[in-house]
Each structure stands twice: as C-alpha cells, then as structure tokens.
Short mmCIF file of C-alpha atoms in Angstrom, two decimals:
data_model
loop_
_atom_site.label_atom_id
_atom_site.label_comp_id
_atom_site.label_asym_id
_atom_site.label_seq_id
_atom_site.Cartn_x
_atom_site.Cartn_y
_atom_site.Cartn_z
CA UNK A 115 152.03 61.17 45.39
CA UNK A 116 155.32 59.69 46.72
CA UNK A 117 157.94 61.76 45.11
CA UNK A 118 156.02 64.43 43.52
CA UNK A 119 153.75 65.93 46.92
CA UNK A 120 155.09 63.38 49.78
CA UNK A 121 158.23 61.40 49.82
CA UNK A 122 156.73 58.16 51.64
CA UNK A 123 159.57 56.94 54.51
CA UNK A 124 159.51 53.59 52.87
CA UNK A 125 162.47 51.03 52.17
CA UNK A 126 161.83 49.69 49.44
CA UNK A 127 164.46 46.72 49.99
CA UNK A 128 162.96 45.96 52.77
CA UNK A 129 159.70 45.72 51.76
CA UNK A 130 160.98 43.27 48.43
CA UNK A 131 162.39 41.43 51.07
CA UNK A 132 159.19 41.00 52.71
CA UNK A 133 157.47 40.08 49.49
CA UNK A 134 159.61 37.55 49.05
CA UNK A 135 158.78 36.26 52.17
CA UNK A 136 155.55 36.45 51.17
CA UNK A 137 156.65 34.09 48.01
CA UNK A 138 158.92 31.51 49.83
CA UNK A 139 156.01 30.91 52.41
CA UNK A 140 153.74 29.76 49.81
CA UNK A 141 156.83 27.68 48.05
CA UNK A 142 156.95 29.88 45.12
CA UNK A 143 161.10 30.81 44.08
CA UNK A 144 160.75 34.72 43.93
CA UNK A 145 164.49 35.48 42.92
CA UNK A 146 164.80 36.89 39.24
CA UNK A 147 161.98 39.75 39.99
CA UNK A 148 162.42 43.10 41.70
CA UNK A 149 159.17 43.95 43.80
CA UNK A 150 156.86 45.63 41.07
CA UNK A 151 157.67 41.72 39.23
CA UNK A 152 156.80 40.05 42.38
CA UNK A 153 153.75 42.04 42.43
CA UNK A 154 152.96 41.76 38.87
CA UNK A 155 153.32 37.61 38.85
CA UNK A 156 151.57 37.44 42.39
CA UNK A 157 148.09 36.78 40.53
CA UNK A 158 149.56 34.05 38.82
CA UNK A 159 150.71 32.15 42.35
CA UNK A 160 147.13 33.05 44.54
CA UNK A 161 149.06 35.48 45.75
CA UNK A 162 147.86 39.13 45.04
CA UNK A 163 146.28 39.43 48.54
CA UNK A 164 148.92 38.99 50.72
CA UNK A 165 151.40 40.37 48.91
CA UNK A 166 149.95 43.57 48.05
CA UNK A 167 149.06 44.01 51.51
CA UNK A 168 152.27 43.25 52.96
CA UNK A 169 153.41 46.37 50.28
CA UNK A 170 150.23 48.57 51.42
CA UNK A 171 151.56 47.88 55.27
CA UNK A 172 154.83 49.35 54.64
CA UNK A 173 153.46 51.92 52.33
CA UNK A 174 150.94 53.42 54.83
CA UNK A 175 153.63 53.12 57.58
CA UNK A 176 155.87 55.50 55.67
CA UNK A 177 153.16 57.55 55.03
CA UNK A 178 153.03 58.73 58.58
CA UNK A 179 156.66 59.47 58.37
CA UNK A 180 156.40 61.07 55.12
CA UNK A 181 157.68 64.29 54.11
CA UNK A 182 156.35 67.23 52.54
CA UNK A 183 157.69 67.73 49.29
CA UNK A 184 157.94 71.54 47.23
CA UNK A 185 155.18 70.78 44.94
CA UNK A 186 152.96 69.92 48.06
CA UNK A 187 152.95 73.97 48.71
CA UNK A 188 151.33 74.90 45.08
CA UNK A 189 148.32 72.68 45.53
CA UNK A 190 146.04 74.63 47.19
CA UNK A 191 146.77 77.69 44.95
CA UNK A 192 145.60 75.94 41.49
CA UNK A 193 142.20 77.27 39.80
CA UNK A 194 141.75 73.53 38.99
CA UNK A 195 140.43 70.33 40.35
CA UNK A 196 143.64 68.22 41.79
CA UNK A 197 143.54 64.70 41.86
CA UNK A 198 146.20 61.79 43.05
CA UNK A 199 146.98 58.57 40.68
CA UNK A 200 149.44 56.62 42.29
CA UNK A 201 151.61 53.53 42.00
CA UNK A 202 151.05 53.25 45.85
CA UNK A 203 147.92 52.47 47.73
CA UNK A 204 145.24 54.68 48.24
CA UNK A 205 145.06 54.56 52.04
CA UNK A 206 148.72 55.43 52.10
CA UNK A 207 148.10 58.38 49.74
CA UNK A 208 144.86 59.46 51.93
CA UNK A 209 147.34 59.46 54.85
CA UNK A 210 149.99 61.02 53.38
CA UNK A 211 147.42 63.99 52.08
CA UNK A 212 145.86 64.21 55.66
CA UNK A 213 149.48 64.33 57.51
CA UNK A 214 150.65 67.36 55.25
CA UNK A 215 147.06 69.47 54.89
CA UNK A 216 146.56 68.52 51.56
CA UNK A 217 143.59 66.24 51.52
CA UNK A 218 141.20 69.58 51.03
CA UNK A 219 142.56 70.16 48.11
CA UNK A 220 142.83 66.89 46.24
CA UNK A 221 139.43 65.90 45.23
CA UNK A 222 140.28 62.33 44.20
CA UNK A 223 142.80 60.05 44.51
CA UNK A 224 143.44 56.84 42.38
CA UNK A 225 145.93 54.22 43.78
CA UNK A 226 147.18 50.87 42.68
CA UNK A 227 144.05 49.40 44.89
CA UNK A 228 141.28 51.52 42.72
CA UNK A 229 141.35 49.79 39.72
CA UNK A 230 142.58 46.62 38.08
CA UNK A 231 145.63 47.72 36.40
CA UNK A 232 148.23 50.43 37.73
CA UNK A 233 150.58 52.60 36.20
CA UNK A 234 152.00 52.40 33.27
CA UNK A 235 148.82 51.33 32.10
CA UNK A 236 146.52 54.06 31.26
CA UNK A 237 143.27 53.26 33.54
CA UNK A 238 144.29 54.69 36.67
CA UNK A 239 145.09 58.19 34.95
CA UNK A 240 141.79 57.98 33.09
CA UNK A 241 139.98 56.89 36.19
CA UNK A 242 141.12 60.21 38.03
CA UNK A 243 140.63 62.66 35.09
CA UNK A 244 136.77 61.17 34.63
CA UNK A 245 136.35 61.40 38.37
CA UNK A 246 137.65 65.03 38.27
CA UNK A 247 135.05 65.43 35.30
CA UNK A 248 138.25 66.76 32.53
CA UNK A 249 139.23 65.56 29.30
CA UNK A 250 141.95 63.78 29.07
CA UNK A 251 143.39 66.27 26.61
CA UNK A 252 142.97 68.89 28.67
CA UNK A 253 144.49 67.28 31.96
CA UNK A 254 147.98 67.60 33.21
CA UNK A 255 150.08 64.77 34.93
CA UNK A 256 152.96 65.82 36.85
CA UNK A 257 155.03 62.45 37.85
CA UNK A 258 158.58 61.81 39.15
CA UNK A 259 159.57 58.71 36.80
CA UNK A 260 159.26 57.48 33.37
CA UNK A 261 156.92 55.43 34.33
CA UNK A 262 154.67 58.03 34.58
CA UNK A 263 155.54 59.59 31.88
CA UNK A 264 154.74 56.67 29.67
CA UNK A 265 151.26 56.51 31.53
CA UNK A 266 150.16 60.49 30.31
CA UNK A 267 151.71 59.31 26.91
CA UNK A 268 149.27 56.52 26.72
CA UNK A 269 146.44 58.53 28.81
CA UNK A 270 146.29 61.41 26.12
CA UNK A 271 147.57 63.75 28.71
CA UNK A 272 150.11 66.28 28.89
CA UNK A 273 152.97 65.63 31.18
CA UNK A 274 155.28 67.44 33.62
CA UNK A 275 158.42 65.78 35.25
CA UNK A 276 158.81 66.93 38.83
CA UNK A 277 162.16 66.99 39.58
CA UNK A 278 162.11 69.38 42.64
CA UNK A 279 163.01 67.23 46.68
#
C-alpha cells in the first residue's frame, strides 16, 4: 500500500516519537530501537495495545492525506484478483483505497492488524494469496522495500520492486 499504490502523509519521526511516549509513560527506556523495534518489543512490556494504536492513529490520519501513486492507475486494468498486504494497518489501507477509487478493485487487504506476525514474516502474504484463492507460486508481490522483498522470498512468490513516485 504506502509506497507502492498510496504514499500515506505520515511522519514517521513523529510518530517514533510518540511511541516512545507511549514507552516512557509506562517507565519502560525506549532509546536503542527505531519504531518497527519499539513495536516489535511492545509485547514484551504490556504494551502492544497502545502502542500499535498510537501508530494506527497516525497511519489512518495520513491516509486521508495520502497520495495517489503511478501504480494506483494499473489496478483496475489487471485480469487478476488484487489484494493489499501491508506493514500498515488495515483501516488505514481501507482508507487509503476508498480516498483514491481503488477499494473496487482490491478484493482483500491484509495489514499488520490481520494476523499475528507482519512483514517480513511470510503469514500476511500467504494470508492474502489464500484469501484471493491463488497459489503462492503463481502470485505476484509488488513492494517498495527489501523488506518486502524478503517476505515473497519466504512466501514462495514472485516479486516486483516498485520503484515508480
């Protein structure tokens, strides 16, 4: 989603500032992790809730302020079921789909909320393949990072690297 169809309005350094927050309120020392380590360790300090909400708040925020990326326009002409896994939430994917006229054409959409483990890990891929009802072989994931790249690697699926903003 963010970076491949959408480019979520979302600073990031603010929002790891925020998680921190988040970290210090509950007398936890969150210096020595950037915010995908403060949301990794959260389970470990009772914190998961409140910190992946604060990062779902900011996320959905941007969403409404997002903006329509190239790729967004070659959606609705595939002969293929389309679906969204995504490091962010899904309610800022849903929005982001809705605000740019996509959300017709995307027929599921997996975010870090949907299952237990997100990206690089392979379940969220595999979760939106099976829900699109394709093999994982025959499924392509087009990402924006190496992190995704690692996750179709470990998925069984091919992989494009979108590189068009």
């Amino acid at each position: 989603m963010d970076g491949t169809l959408a480019e979520l309005d979302v600073d990031w350094r603010v929002v790891e500032e925020d998680v921190a927050a988040v970290y210090e309120a509950a007398g936890v020392d969150p210096k020595g992790r950037d915010l995908w380590g403060l949301l990794e360790d959260a389970r470990d300090h009772g914190l998961f809730e409140s910190v992946n909400a604060e990062i779902a708040d900011h996320e959905q925020a941007g969403a409404r302020r997002s903006r329509r990326l190239p790729l967004a326009d070659e959606v609705g002409t595939l002969d293929r079921p389309v679906g969204v896994c995504s490091l962010n939430c899904s309610d800022a994917c849903d929005i982001a789909l809705e605000r740019h006229g996509l959300a017709k054409h995307v027929s599921t959409v997996v975010g870090r909320d949907t299952v237990g483990t997100w990206k690089p890990d392979p379940e969220p891929l595999l979760a939106a393949v099976a829900a699109l009802g394709v093999d994982p072989a025959d499924a392509v994931f087009v990402g924006d990072s190496e992190r995704d790249e690692l996750t179709a690697e470990r998925a069984g699926t091919a992989f494009v690297f979108e590189t068009r903003r």
